[in-house]
CSV table of C-alpha atoms in Angstrom, one decimal:
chain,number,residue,atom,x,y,z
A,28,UNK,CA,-18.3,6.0,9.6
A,29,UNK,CA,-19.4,4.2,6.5
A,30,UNK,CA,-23.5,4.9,7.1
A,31,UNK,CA,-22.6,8.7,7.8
A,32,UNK,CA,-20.4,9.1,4.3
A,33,UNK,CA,-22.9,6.9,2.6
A,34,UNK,CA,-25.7,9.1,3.9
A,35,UNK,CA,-23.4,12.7,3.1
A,36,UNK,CA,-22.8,11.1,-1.2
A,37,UNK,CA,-25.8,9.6,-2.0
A,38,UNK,CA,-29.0,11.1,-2.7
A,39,UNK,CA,-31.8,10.9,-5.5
A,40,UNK,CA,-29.6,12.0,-7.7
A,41,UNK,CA,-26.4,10.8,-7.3
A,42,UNK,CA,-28.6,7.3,-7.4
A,43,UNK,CA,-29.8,8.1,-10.4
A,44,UNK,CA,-26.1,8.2,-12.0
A,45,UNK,CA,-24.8,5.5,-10.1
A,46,UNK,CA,-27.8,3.2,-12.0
A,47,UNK,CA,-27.0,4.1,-15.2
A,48,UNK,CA,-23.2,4.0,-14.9
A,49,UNK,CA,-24.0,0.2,-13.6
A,50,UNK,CA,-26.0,-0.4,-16.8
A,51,UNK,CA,-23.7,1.0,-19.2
A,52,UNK,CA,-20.5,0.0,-18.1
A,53,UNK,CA,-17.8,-1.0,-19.9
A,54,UNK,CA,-17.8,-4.7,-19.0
A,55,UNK,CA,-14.2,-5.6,-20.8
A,56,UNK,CA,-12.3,-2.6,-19.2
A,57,UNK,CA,-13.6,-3.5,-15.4
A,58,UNK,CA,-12.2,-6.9,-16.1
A,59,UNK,CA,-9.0,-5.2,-17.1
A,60,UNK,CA,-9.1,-3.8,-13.5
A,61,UNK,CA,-9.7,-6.3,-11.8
A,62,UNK,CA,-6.8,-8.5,-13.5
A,63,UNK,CA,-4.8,-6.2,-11.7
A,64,UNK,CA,-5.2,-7.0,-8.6
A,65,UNK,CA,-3.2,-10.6,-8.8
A,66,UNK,CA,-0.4,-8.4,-10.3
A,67,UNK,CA,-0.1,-5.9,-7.6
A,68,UNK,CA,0.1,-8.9,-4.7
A,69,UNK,CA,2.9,-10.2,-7.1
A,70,UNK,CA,4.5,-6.9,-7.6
A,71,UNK,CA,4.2,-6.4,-3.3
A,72,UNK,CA,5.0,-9.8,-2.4
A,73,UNK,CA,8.3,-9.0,-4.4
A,74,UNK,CA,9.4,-5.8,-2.7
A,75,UNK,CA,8.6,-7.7,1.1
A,76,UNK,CA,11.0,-10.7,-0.2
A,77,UNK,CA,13.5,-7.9,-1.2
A,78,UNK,CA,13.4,-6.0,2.1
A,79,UNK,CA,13.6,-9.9,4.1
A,80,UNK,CA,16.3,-11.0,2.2
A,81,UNK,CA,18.4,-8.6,-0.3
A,82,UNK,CA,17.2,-10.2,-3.5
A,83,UNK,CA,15.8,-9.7,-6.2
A,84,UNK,CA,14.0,-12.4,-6.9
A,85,UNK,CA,10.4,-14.0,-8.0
A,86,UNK,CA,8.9,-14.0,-4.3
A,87,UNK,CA,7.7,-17.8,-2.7
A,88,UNK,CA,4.2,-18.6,-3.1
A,89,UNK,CA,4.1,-18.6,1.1
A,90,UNK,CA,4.7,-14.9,0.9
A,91,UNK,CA,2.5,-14.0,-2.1
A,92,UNK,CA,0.0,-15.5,0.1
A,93,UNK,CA,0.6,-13.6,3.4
A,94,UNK,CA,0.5,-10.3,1.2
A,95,UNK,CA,-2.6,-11.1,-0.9
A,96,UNK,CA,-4.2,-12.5,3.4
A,97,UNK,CA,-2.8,-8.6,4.4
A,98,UNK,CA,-5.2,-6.6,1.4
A,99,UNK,CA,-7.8,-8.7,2.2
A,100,UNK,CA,-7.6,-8.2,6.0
A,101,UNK,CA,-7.2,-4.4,5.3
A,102,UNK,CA,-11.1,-4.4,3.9
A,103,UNK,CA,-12.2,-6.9,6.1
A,104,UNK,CA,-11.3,-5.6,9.8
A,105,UNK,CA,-11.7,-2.3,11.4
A,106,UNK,CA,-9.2,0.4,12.5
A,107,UNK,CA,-6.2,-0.9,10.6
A,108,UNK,CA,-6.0,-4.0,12.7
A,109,UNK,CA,-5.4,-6.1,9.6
A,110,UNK,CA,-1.8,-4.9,9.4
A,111,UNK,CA,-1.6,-7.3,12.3
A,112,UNK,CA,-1.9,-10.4,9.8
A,113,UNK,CA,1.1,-9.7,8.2
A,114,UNK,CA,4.0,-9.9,11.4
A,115,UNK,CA,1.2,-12.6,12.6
A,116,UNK,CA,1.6,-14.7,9.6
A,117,UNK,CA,5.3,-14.5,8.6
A,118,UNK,CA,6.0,-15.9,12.3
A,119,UNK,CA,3.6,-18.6,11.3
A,120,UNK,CA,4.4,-20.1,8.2
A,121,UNK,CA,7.8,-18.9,7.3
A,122,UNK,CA,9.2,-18.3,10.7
A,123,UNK,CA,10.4,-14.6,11.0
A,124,UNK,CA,10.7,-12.8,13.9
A,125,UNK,CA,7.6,-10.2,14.7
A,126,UNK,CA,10.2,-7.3,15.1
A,127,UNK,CA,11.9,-8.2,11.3
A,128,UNK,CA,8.3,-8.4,9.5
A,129,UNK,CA,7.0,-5.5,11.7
A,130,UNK,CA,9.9,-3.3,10.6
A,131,UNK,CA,10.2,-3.8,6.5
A,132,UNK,CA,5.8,-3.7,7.2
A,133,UNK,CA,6.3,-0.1,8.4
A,134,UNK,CA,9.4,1.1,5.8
A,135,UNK,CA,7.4,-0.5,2.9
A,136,UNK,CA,4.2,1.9,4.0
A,137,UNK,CA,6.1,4.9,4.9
A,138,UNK,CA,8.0,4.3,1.1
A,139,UNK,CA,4.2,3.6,-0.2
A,140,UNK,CA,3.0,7.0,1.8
A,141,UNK,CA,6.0,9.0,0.5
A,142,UNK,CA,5.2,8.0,-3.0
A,143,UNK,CA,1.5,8.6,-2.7
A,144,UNK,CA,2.0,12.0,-1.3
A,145,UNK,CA,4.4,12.7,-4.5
A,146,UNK,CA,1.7,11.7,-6.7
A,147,UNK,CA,-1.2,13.5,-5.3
A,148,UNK,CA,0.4,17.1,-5.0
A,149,UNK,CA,2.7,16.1,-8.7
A,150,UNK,CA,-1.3,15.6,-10.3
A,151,UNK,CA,-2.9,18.4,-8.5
A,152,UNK,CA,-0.4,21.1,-9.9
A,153,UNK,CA,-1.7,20.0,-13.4
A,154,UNK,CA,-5.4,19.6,-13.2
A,155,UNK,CA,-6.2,21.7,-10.4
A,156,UNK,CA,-7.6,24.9,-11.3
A,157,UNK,CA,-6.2,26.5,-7.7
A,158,UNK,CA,-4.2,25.1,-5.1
A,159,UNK,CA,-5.5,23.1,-1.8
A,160,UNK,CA,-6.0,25.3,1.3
A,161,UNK,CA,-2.8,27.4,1.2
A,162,UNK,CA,-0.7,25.3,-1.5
A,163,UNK,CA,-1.1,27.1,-4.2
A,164,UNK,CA,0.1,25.1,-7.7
A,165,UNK,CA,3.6,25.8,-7.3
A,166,UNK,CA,3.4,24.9,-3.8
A,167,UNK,CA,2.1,21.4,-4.8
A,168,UNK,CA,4.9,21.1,-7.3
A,169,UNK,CA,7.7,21.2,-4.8
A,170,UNK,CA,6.0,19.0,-2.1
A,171,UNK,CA,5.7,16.8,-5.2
A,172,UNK,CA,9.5,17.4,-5.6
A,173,UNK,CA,10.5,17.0,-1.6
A,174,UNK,CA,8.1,13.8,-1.2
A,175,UNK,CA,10.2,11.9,-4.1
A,176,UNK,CA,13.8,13.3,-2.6
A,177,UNK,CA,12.0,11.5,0.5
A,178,UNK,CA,11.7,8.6,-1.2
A,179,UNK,CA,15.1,8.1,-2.3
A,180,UNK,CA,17.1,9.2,1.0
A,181,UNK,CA,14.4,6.8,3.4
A,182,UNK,CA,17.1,3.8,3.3
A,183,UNK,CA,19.9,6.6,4.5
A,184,UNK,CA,17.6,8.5,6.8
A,185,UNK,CA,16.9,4.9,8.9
A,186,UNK,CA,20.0,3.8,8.9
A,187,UNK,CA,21.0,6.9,11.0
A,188,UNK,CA,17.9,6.6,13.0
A,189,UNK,CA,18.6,3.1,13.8
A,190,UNK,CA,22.1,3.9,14.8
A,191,UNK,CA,20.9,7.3,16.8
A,192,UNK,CA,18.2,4.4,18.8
A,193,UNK,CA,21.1,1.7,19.7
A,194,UNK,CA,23.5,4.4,21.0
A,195,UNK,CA,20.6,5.9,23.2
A,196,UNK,CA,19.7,2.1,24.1
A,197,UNK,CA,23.4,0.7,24.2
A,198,UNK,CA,22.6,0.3,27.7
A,199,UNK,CA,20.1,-2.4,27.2
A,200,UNK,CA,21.0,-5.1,25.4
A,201,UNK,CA,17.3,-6.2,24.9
A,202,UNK,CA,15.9,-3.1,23.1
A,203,UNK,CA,18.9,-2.9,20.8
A,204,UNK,CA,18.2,-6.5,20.0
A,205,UNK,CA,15.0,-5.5,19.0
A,206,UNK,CA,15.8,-2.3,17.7
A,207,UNK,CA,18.1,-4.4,15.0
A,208,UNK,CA,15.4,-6.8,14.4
A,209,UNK,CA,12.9,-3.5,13.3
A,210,UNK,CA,15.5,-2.1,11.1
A,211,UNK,CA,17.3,-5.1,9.7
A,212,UNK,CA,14.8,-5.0,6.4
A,213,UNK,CA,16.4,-0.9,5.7
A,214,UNK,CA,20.1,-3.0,6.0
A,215,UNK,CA,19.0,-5.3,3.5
A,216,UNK,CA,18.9,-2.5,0.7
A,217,UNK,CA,22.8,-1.9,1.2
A,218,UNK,CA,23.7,-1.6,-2.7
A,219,UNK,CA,22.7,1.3,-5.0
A,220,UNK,CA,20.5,-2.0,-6.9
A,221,UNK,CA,19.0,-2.6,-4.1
A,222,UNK,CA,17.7,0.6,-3.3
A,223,UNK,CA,17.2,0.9,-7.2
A,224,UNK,CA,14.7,-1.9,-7.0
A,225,UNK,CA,12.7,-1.4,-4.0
A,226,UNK,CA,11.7,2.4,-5.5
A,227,UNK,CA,11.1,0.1,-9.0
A,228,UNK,CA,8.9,-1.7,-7.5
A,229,UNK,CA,7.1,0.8,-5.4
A,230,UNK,CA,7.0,2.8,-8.6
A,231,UNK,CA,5.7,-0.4,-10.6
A,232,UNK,CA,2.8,-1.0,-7.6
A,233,UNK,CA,1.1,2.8,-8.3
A,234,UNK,CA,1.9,1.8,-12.1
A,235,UNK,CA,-0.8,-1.1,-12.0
A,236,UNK,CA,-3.1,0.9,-9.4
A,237,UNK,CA,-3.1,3.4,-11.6
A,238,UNK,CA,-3.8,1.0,-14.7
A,239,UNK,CA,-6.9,-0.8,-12.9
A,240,UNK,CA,-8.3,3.2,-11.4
A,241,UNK,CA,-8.2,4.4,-14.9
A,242,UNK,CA,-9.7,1.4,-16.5
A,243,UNK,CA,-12.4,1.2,-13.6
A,244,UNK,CA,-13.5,4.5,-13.8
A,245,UNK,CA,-13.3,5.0,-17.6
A,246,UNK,CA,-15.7,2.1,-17.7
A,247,UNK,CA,-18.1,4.7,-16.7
A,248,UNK,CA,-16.9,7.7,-17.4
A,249,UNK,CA,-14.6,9.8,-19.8
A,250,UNK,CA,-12.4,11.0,-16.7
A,251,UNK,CA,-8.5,11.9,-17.8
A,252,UNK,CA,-5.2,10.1,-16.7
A,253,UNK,CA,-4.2,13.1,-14.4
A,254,UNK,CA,-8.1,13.7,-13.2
A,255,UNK,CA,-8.0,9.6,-12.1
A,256,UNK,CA,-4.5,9.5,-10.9
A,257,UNK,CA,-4.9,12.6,-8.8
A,258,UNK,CA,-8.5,11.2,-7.2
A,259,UNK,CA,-6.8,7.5,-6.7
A,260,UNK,CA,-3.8,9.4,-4.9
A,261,UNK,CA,-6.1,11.3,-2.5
A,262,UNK,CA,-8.4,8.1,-1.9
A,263,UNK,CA,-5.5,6.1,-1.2
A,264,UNK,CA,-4.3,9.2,1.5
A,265,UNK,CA,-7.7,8.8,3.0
A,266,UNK,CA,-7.3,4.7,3.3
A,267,UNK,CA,-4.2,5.2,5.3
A,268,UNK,CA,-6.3,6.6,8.3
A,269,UNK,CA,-6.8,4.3,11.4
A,270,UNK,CA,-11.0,4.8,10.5
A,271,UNK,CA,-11.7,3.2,7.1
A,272,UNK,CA,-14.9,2.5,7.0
A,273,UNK,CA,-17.0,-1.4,6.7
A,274,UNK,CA,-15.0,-3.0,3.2
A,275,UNK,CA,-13.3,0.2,2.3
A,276,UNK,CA,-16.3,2.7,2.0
A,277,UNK,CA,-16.4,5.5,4.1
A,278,UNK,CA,-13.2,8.8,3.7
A,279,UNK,CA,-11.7,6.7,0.8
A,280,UNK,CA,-14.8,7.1,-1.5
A,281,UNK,CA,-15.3,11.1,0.1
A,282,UNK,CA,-11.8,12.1,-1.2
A,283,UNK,CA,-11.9,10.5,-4.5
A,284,UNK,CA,-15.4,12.5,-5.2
A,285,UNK,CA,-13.8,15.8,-3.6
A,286,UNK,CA,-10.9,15.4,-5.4
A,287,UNK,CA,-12.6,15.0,-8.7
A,288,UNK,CA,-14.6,17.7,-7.6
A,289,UNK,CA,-12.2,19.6,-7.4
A,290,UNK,CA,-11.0,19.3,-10.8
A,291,UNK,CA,-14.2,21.1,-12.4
A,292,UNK,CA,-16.4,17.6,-12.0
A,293,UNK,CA,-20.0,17.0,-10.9
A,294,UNK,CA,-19.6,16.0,-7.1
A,295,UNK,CA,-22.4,12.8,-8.6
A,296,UNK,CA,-20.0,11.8,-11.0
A,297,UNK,CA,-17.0,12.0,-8.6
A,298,UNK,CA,-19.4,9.6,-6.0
A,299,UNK,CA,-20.3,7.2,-8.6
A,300,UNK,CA,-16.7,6.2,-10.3
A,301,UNK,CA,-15.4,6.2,-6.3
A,302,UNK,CA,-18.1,3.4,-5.8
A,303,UNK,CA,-17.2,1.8,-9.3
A,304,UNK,CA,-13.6,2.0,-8.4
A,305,UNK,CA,-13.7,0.8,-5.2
A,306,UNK,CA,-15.3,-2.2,-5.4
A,307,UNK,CA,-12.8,-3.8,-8.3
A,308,UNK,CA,-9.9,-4.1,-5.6
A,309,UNK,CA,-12.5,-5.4,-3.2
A,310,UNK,CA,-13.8,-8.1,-5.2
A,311,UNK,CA,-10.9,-8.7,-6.3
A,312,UNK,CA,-9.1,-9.0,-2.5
A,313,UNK,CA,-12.0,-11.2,-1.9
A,314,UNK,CA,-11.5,-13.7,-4.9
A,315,UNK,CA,-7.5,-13.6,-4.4
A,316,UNK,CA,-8.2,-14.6,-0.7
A,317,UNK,CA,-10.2,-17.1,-1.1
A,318,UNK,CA,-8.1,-18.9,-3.7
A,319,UNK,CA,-4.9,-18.5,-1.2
A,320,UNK,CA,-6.5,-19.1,1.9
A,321,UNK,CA,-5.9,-22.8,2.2
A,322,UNK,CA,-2.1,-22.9,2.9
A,323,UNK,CA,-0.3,-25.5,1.5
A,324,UNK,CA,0.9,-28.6,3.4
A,325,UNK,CA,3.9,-29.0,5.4
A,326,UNK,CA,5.0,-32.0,6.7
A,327,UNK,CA,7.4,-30.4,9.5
A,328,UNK,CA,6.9,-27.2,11.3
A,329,UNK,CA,8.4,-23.9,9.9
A,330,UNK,CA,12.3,-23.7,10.0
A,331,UNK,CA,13.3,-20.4,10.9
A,332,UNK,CA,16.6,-21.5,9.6
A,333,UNK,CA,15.0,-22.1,6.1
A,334,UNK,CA,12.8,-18.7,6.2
A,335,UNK,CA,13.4,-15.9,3.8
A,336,UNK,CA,14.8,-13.8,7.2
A,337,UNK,CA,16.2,-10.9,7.5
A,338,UNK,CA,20.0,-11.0,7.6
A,339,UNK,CA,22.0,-10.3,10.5
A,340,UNK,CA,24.3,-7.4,8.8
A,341,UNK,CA,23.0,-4.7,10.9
A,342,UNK,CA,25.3,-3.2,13.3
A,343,UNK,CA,25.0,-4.1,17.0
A,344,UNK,CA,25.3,-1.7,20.2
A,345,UNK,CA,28.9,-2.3,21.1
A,346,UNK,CA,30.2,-1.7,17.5
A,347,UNK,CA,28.3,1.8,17.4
């Protein structure tokens, strides 16, 4: 996948740009992106604590860890198998059940997918010169609109799928056990300032994504906020598919270009800032990794007792 979009982008020409962006970047502002990345693992590692335990809180070091392991697994493993890590991990050294991490894994991408979604078709309406396919501009506003109404009833809407699962699987005890388990992080956000805070935070995430794509690609370029945050937003739709490509590069890098493309740019410049812009969270995974990946000593094994768990609030089969 990589070597066939690599082979589709570049040619002489596209080269060509790519050189001279290298050479006359803007050193100062691609450190400013890459500062970033720290941030967002901070940001992240504070809405998983939220989701495990209800509060709102500075997140342990253990789980900034686990979530900085998670980005960098994401680049460095095929098909999406670094999600894995995360479930993996949290059983590991903090001792939370698969089925709990699993579960606020999945509602914390479906809230990030949502919010994504929002932001591409919300951007497209304003620096689009037509629609996409048959979205016209309008079209794109209210799928803009829908996506963030989605984000604000997803806590409601799996609560009443996780009630509409136990009452389908009152009859066994073990799925509904697990079924809690993979819901309990949704129960967790049971106050309005809970549910206040996880969309802050997911909103505060695409905040600093969007701070380090805009300083990354306006190292090399004089790109727009809209024009950046509308190519970031379809990139980031194109990482979410199961074939990402060796380190990133493959559809993420294509849909940034077409997007931009899209937009009234040259299809060079749109290849060049994707390559710019993609290698800052890279090397930035890689550095945050490697200063996390020794995990700190414990004399005793994990206590599960002592783990920022899920809480046990959810409702069981027999009360539905």
């Amino acid at each position: 996948m990589t070597a066939l979009v690599l082979w589709w982008m570049l040619d002489a020409k596209v080269l060509a740009e790519l050189g001279a962006a290298v050479r006359h970047a803007k050193v100062g502002k691609l450190l400013v992106a890459l500062s970033m990345v720290p941030l967002i693992q901070l940001v992240r590692a504070m809405r998983f604590d939220l989701m495990l335990t209800g509060r709102f809180r500075r997140p342990s070091y253990e789980l900034y860890r686990i979530g900085s392991l998670l980005v960098f697994f994401n680049y460095a493993l095929p098909f999406r198998t670094g999600e894995l890590s995360f479930p993996l991990l949290a059983k590991q050294r903090l001792g939370i059940s698969v089925p709990s991490s699993t579960g606020v894994l999945v509602f914390t991408r479906v809230l990030d997918l949502l919010a994504v979604i929002a932001l591409a078709a919300g951007t497209g309406a304003l620096v689009l010169t037509a629609g996409v396919g048959s979205l016209s501009k309008g079209a794109l506003a209210v799928l803009a609109a829908g996506a963030a109404l989605g984000m604000l009833a997803l806590p409601i809407m799996g609560r009443f799928t996780h009630l509409g699962a136990l009452r389908a699987l009152r009859r066994f005890p073990k799925a509904s056990g697990f079924i809690d388990k993979l819901f309990a992080g949704l129960h967790n956000l049971r106050t309005l300032r809970q549910q206040i805070g996880s969309l802050a935070l997911t909103l505060l995430v695409w905040a600093l994504q969007f701070v380090l794509s805009y300083n990354a690609a306006s190292a090399v370029s004089d790109l727009t906020l809209p024009q950046i945050m509308f190519a970031h937003s379809a990139a980031s739709l194109a990482f979410a598919l199961p074939i990402n490509g060796v380190a990133g590069v493959g559809p993420t890098q294509a849909a940034w270009a077409l997007a931009l493309e899209r937009t009234g740019e040259s299809f060079e410049l749109g290849v060049t800032t994707a390559l710019i812009w993609h290698s800052v969270p890279v090397i930035g995974a890689v550095l945050l990794a490697a200063v996390v990946a020794t995990p700190p000593r414990q004399s005793t094994p994990p206590d599960p007792s002592n783990a920022p768990e899920v809480s046990d609030a959810e409702p069981s089969a027999d009360e539905v």
